[in-house]
Coordinates of N, CA and C in Angstrom, one line a residue:
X12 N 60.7 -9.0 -8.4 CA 60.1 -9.9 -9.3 C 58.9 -10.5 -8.6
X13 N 57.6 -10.5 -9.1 CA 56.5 -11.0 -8.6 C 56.2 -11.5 -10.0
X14 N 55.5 -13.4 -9.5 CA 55.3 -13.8 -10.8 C 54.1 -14.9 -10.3
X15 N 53.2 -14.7 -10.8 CA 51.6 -15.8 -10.2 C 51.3 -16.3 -11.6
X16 N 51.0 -17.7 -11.8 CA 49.9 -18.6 -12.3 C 48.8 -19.0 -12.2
X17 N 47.8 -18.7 -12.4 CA 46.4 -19.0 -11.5 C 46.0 -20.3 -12.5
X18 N 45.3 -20.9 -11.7 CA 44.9 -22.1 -12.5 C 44.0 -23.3 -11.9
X19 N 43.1 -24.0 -12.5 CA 42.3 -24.5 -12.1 C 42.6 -26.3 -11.4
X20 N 42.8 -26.5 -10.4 CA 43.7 -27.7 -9.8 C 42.8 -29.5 -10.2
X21 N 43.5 -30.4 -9.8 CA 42.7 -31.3 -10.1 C 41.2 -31.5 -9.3
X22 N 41.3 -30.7 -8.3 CA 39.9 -30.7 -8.2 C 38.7 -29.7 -8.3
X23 N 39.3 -29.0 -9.2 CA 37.9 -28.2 -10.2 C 38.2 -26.8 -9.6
X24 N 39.0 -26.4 -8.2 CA 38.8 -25.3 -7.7 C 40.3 -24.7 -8.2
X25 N 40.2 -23.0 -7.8 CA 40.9 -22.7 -8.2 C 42.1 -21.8 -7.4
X26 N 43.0 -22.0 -8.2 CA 44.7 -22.6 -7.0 C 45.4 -21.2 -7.8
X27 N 46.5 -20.8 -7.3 CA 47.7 -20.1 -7.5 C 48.9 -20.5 -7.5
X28 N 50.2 -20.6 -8.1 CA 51.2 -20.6 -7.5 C 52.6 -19.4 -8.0
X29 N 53.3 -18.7 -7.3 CA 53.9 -18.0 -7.8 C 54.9 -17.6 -6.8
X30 N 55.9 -16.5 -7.4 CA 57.3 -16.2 -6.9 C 57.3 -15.1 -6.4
X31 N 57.9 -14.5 -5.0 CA 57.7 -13.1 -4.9 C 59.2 -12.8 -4.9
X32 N 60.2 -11.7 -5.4 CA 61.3 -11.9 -4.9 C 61.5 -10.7 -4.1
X33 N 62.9 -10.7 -3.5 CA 62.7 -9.8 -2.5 C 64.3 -9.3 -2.0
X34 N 64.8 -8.0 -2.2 CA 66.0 -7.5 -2.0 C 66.3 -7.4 -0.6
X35 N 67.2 -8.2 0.3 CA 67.4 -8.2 1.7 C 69.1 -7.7 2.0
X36 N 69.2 -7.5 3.2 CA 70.3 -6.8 3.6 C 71.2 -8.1 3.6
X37 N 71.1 -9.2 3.2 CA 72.4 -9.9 3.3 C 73.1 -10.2 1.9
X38 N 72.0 -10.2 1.1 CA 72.2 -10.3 -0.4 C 72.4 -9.3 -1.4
X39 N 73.1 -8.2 -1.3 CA 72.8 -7.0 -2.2 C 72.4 -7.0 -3.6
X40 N 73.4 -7.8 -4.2 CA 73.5 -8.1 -5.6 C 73.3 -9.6 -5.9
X41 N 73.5 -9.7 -7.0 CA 73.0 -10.8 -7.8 C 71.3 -11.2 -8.1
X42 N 71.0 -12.8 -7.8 CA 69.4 -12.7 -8.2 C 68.9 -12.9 -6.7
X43 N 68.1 -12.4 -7.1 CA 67.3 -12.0 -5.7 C 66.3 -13.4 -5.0
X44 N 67.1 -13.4 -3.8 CA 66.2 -14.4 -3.1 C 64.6 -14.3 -3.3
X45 N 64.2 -15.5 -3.4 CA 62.6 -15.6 -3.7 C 61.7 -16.3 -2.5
X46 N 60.6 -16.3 -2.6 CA 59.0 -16.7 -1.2 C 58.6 -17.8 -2.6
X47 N 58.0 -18.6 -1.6 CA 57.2 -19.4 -3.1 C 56.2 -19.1 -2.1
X48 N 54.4 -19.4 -3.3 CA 53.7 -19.3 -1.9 C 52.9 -20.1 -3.4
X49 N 52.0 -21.0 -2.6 CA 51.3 -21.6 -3.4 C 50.0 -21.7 -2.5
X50 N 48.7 -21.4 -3.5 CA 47.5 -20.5 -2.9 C 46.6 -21.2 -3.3
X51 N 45.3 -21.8 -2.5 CA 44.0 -22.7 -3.1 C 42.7 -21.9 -2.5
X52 N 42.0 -22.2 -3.4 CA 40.4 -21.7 -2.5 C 39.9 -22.7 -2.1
X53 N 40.1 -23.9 -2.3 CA 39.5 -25.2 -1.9 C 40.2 -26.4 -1.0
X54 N 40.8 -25.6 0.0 CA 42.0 -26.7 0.6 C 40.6 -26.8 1.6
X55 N 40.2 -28.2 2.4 CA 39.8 -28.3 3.8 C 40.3 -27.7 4.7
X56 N 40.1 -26.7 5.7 CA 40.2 -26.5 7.4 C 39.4 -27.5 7.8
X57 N 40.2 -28.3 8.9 CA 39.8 -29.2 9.9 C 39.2 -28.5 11.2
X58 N 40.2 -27.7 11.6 CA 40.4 -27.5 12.9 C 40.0 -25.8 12.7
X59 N 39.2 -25.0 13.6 CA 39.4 -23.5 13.5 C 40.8 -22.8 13.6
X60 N 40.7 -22.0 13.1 CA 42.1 -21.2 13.1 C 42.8 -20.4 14.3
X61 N 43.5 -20.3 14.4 CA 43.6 -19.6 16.4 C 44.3 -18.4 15.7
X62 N 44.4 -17.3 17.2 CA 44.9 -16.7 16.4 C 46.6 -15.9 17.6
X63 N 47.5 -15.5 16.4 CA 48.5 -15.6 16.8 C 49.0 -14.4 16.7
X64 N 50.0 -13.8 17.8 CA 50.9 -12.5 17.8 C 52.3 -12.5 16.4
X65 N 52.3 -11.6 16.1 CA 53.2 -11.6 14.9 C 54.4 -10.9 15.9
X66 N 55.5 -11.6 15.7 CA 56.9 -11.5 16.2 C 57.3 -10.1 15.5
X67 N 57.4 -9.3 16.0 CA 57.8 -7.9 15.5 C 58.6 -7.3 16.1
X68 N 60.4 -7.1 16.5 CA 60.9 -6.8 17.7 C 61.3 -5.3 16.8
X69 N 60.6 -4.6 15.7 CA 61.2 -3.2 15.4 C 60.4 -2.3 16.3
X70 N 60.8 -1.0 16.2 CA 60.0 -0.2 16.8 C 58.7 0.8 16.3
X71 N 58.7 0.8 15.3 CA 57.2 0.7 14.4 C 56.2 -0.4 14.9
X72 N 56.3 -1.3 15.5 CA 55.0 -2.1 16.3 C 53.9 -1.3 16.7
X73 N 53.3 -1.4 16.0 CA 51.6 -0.5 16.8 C 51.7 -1.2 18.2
X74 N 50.8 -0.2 19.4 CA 50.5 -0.5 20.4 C 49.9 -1.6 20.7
X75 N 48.8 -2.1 20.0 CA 48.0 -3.5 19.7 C 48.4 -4.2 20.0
X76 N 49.9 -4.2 18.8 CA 51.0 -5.4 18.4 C 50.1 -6.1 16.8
X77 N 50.5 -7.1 16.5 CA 49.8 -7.8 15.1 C 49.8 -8.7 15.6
X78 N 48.6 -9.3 15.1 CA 47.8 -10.6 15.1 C 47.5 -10.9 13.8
X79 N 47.6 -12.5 13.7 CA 46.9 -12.8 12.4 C 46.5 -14.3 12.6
X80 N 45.1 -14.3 11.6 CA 44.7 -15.9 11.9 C 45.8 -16.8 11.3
X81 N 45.8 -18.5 12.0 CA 46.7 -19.0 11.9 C 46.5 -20.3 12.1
X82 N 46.8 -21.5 11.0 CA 46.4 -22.8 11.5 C 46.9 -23.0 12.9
X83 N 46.3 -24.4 13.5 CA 46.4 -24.9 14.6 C 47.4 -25.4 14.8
X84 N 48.2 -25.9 15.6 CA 49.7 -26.9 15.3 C 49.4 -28.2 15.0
X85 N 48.1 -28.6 15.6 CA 48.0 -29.8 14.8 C 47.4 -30.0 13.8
X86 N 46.8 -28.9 12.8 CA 46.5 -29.2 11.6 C 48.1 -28.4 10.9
X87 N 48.8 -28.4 11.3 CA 49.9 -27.9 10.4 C 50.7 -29.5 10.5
X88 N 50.8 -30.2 12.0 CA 51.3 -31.2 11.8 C 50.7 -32.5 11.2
X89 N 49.8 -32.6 10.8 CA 48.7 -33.2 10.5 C 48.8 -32.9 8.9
X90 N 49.1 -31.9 8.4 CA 49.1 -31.5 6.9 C 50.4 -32.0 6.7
X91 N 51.3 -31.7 7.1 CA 52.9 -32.1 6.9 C 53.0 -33.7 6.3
X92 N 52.4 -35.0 7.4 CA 52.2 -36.1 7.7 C 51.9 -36.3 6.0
X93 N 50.5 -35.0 5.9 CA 49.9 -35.9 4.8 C 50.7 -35.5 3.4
X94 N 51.2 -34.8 3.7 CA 52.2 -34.0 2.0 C 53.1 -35.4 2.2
X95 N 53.9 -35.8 3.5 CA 54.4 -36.6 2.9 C 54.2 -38.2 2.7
X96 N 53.0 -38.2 3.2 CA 52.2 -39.5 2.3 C 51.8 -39.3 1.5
X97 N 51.2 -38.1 0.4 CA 51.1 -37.9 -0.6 C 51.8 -37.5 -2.0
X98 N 53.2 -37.4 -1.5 CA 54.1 -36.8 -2.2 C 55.9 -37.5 -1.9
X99 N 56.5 -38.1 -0.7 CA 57.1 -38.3 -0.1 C 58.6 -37.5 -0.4
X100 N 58.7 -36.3 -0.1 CA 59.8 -35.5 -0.3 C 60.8 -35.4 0.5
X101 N 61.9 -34.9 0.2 CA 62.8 -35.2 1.8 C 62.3 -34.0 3.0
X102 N 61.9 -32.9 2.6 CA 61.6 -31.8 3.2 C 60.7 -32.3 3.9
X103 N 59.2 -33.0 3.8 CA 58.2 -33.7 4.4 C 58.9 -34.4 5.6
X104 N 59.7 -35.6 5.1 CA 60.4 -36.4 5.9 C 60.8 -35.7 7.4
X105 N 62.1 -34.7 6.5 CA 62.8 -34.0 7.4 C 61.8 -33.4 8.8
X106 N 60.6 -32.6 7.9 CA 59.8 -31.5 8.9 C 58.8 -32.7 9.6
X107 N 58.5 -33.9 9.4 CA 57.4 -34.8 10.2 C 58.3 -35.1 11.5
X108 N 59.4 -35.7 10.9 CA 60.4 -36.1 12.3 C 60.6 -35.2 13.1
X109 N 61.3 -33.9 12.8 CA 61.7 -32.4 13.3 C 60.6 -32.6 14.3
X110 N 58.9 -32.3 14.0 CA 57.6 -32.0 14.4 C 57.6 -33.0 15.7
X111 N 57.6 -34.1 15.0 CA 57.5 -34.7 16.1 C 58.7 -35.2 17.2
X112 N 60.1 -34.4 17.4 CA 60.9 -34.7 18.3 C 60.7 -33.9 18.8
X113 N 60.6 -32.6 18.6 CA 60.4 -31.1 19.3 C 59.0 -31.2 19.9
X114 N 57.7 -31.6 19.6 CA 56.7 -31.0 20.1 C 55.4 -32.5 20.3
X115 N 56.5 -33.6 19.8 CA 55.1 -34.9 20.0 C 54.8 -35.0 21.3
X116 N 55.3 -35.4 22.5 CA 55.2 -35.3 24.0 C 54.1 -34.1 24.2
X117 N 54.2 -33.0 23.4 CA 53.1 -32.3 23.9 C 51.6 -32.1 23.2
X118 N 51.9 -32.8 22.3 CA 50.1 -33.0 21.3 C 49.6 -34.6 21.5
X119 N 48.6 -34.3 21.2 CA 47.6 -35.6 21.4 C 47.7 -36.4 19.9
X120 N 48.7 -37.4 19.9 CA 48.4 -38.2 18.5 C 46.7 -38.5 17.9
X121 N 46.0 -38.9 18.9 CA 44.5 -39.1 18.5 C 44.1 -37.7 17.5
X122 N 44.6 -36.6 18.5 CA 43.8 -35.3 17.7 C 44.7 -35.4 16.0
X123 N 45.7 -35.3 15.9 CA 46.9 -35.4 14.4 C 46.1 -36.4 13.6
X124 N 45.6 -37.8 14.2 CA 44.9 -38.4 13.6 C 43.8 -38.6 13.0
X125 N 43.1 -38.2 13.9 CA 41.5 -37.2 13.3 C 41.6 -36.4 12.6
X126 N 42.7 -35.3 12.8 CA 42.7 -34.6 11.2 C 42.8 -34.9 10.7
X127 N 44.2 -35.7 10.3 CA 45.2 -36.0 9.5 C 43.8 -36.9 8.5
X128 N 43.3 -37.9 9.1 CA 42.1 -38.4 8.7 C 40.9 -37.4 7.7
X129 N 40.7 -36.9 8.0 CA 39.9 -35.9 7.4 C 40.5 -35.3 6.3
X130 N 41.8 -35.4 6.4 CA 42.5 -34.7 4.8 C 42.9 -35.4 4.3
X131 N 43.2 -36.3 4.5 CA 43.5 -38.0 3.7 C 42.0 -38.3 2.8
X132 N 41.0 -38.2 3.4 CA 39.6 -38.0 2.6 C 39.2 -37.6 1.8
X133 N 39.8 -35.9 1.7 CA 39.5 -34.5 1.1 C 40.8 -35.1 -0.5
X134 N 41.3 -35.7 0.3 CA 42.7 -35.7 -0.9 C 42.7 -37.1 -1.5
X135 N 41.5 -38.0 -1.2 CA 41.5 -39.1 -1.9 C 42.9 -40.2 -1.6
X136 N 43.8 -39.8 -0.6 CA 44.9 -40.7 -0.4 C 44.4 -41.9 0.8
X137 N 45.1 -42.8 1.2 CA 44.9 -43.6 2.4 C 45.7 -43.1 3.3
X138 N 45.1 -43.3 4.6 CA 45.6 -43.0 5.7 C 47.3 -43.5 6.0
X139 N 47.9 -42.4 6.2 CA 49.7 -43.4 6.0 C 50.0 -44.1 7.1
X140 N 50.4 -45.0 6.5 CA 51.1 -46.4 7.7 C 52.7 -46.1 7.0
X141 N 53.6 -47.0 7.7 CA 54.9 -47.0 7.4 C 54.8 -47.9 6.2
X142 N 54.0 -49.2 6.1 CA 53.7 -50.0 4.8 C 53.6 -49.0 3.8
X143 N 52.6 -48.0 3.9 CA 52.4 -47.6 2.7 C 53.4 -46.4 2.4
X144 N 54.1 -46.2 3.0 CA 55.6 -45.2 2.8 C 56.4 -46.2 2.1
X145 N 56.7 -47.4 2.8 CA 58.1 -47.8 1.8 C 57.6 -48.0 0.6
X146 N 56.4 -48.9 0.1 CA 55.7 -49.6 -1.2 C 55.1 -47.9 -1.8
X147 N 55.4 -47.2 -1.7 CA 54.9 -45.8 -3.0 C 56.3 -46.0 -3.8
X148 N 56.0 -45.4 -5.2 CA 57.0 -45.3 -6.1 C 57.9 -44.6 -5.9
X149 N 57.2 -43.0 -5.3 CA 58.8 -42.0 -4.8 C 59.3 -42.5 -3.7
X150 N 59.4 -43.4 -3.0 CA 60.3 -43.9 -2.2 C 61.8 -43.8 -2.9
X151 N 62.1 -44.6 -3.6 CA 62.9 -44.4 -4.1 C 64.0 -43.5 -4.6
X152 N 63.1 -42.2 -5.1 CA 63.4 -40.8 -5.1 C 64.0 -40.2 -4.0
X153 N 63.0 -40.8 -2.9 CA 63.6 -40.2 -1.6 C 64.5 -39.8 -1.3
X154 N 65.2 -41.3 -1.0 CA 66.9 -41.1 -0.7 C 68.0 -40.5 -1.7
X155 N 68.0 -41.0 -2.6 CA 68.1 -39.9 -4.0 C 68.2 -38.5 -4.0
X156 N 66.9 -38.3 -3.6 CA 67.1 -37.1 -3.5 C 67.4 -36.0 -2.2
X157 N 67.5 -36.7 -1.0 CA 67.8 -36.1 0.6 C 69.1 -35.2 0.1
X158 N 69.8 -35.3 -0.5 CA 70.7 -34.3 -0.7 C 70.8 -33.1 -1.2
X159 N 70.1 -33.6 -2.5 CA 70.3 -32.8 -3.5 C 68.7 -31.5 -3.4
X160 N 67.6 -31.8 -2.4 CA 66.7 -31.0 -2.3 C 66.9 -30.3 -1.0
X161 N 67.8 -31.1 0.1 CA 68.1 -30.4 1.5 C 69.5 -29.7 1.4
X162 N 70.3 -30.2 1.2 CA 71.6 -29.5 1.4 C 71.8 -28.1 1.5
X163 N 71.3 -27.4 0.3 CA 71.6 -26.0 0.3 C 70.8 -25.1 1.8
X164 N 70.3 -25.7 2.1 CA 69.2 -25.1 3.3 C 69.9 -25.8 4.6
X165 N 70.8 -26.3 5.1 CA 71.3 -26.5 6.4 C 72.5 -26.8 6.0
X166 N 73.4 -25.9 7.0 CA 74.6 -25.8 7.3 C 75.2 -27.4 7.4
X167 N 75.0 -28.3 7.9 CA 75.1 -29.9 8.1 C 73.8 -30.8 7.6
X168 N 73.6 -31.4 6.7 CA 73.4 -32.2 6.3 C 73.2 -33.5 6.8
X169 N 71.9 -34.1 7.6 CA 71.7 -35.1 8.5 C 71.2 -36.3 7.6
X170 N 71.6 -37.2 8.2 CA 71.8 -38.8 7.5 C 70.3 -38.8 7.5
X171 N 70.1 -39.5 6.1 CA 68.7 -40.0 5.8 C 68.4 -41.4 6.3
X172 N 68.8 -42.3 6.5 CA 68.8 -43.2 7.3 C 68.5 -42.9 8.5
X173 N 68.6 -42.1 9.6 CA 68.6 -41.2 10.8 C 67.1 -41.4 10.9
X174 N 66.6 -40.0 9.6 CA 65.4 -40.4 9.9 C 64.3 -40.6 8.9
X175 N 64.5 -41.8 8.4 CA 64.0 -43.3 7.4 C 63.4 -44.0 8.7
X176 N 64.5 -43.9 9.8 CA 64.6 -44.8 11.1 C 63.4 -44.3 11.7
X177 N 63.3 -42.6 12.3 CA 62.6 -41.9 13.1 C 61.4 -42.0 12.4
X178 N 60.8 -42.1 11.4 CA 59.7 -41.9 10.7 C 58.8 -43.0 10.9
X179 N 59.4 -44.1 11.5 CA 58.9 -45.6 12.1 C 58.5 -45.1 13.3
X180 N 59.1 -44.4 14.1 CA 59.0 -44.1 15.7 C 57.7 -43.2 15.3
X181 N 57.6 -42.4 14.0 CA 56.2 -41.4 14.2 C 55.2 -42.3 14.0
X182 N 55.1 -43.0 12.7 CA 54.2 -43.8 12.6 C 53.5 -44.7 13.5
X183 N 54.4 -45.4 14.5 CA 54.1 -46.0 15.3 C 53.1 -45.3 16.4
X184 N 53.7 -43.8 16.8 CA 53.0 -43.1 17.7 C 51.5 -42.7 17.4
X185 N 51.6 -42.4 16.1 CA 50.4 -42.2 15.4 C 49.3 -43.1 15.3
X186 N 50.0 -44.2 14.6 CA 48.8 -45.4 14.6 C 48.6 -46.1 15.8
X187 N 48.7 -45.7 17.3 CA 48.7 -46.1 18.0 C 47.8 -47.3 18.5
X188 N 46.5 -47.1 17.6 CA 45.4 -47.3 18.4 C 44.7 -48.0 17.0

């Protein structure tokens, strides 16, 4: 099943979004696991793209190996930040904390901020503080919905309160300055 919408986004450019599905060796039968991929011609790059080895451990690997261009880590963390100032979903939540317990010690908050800055611009939102996380309307949604949008995707299920908590510890790191 492959299924695309093309369409013209709120800012005049033009976006995709659609389903690819895909028959895998764990699922034989029933409906077939799906990819979402959702596609813009007009998203901002901040940062240039680097470019990265594609994890390939079959034995069909060309000699080369595969490469493909690839955001930076801190415009991926930096984009995260802003999906969930602009959107506040539990997935956002989940992946800003995740990002920043695994890998903050080794990025430069100033640099996350200077992006992050720059797409906050491009997207007409304010720069997120923790103020402006609890006072949005989907707050509320939030917690509400940490279950019912995470669950099926991790074996355990981690307290939203956890990190409601840690999301203070990013912000703080962030607005450091």
């Amino acid at each position: 099943m492959i299924r695309f919408d093309v369409y013209k986004n709120h800012r005049g450019g033009l976006s995709a979004q659609g389903k690819i599905g895909y028959k895998g060796p764990l699922r034989p039968g029933g409906d077939l696991p799906r990819i979402k991929l959702d596609l813009t011609l007009d998203e901002i790059l901040v940062m240039p793209p680097v470019i990265k080895a594609v994890d390939h451990p079959y034995s069909d690997l060309p000699d080369q190996g595969i490469q493909i261009n690839a955001y930076a880590f801190e415009e991926v963390f930096a984009e995260k930040i802003r999906a969930l100032a602009e959107r506040e979903r539990p997935r956002d939540l989940y992946d800003v904390v995740c990002l920043y317990q695994q890998y903050g010690k080794d990025v430069d908050p100033d640099c996350i901020a200077r992006v992050l800055r720059k797409k906050c611009v491009f997207k007409g939102i304010d720069f997120p503080t923790m103020e402006n996380l609890k006072n949005r309307i989907e707050h509320q949604e939030l917690e509400a919905e940490w279950g019912n949008m995470l669950a099926h995707q991790m074996a355990k299920l981690p307290e939203f309160d956890y990190f409601w908590k840690e999301i203070e510890t990013v912000m703080t790191w962030l607005n450091r300055n």
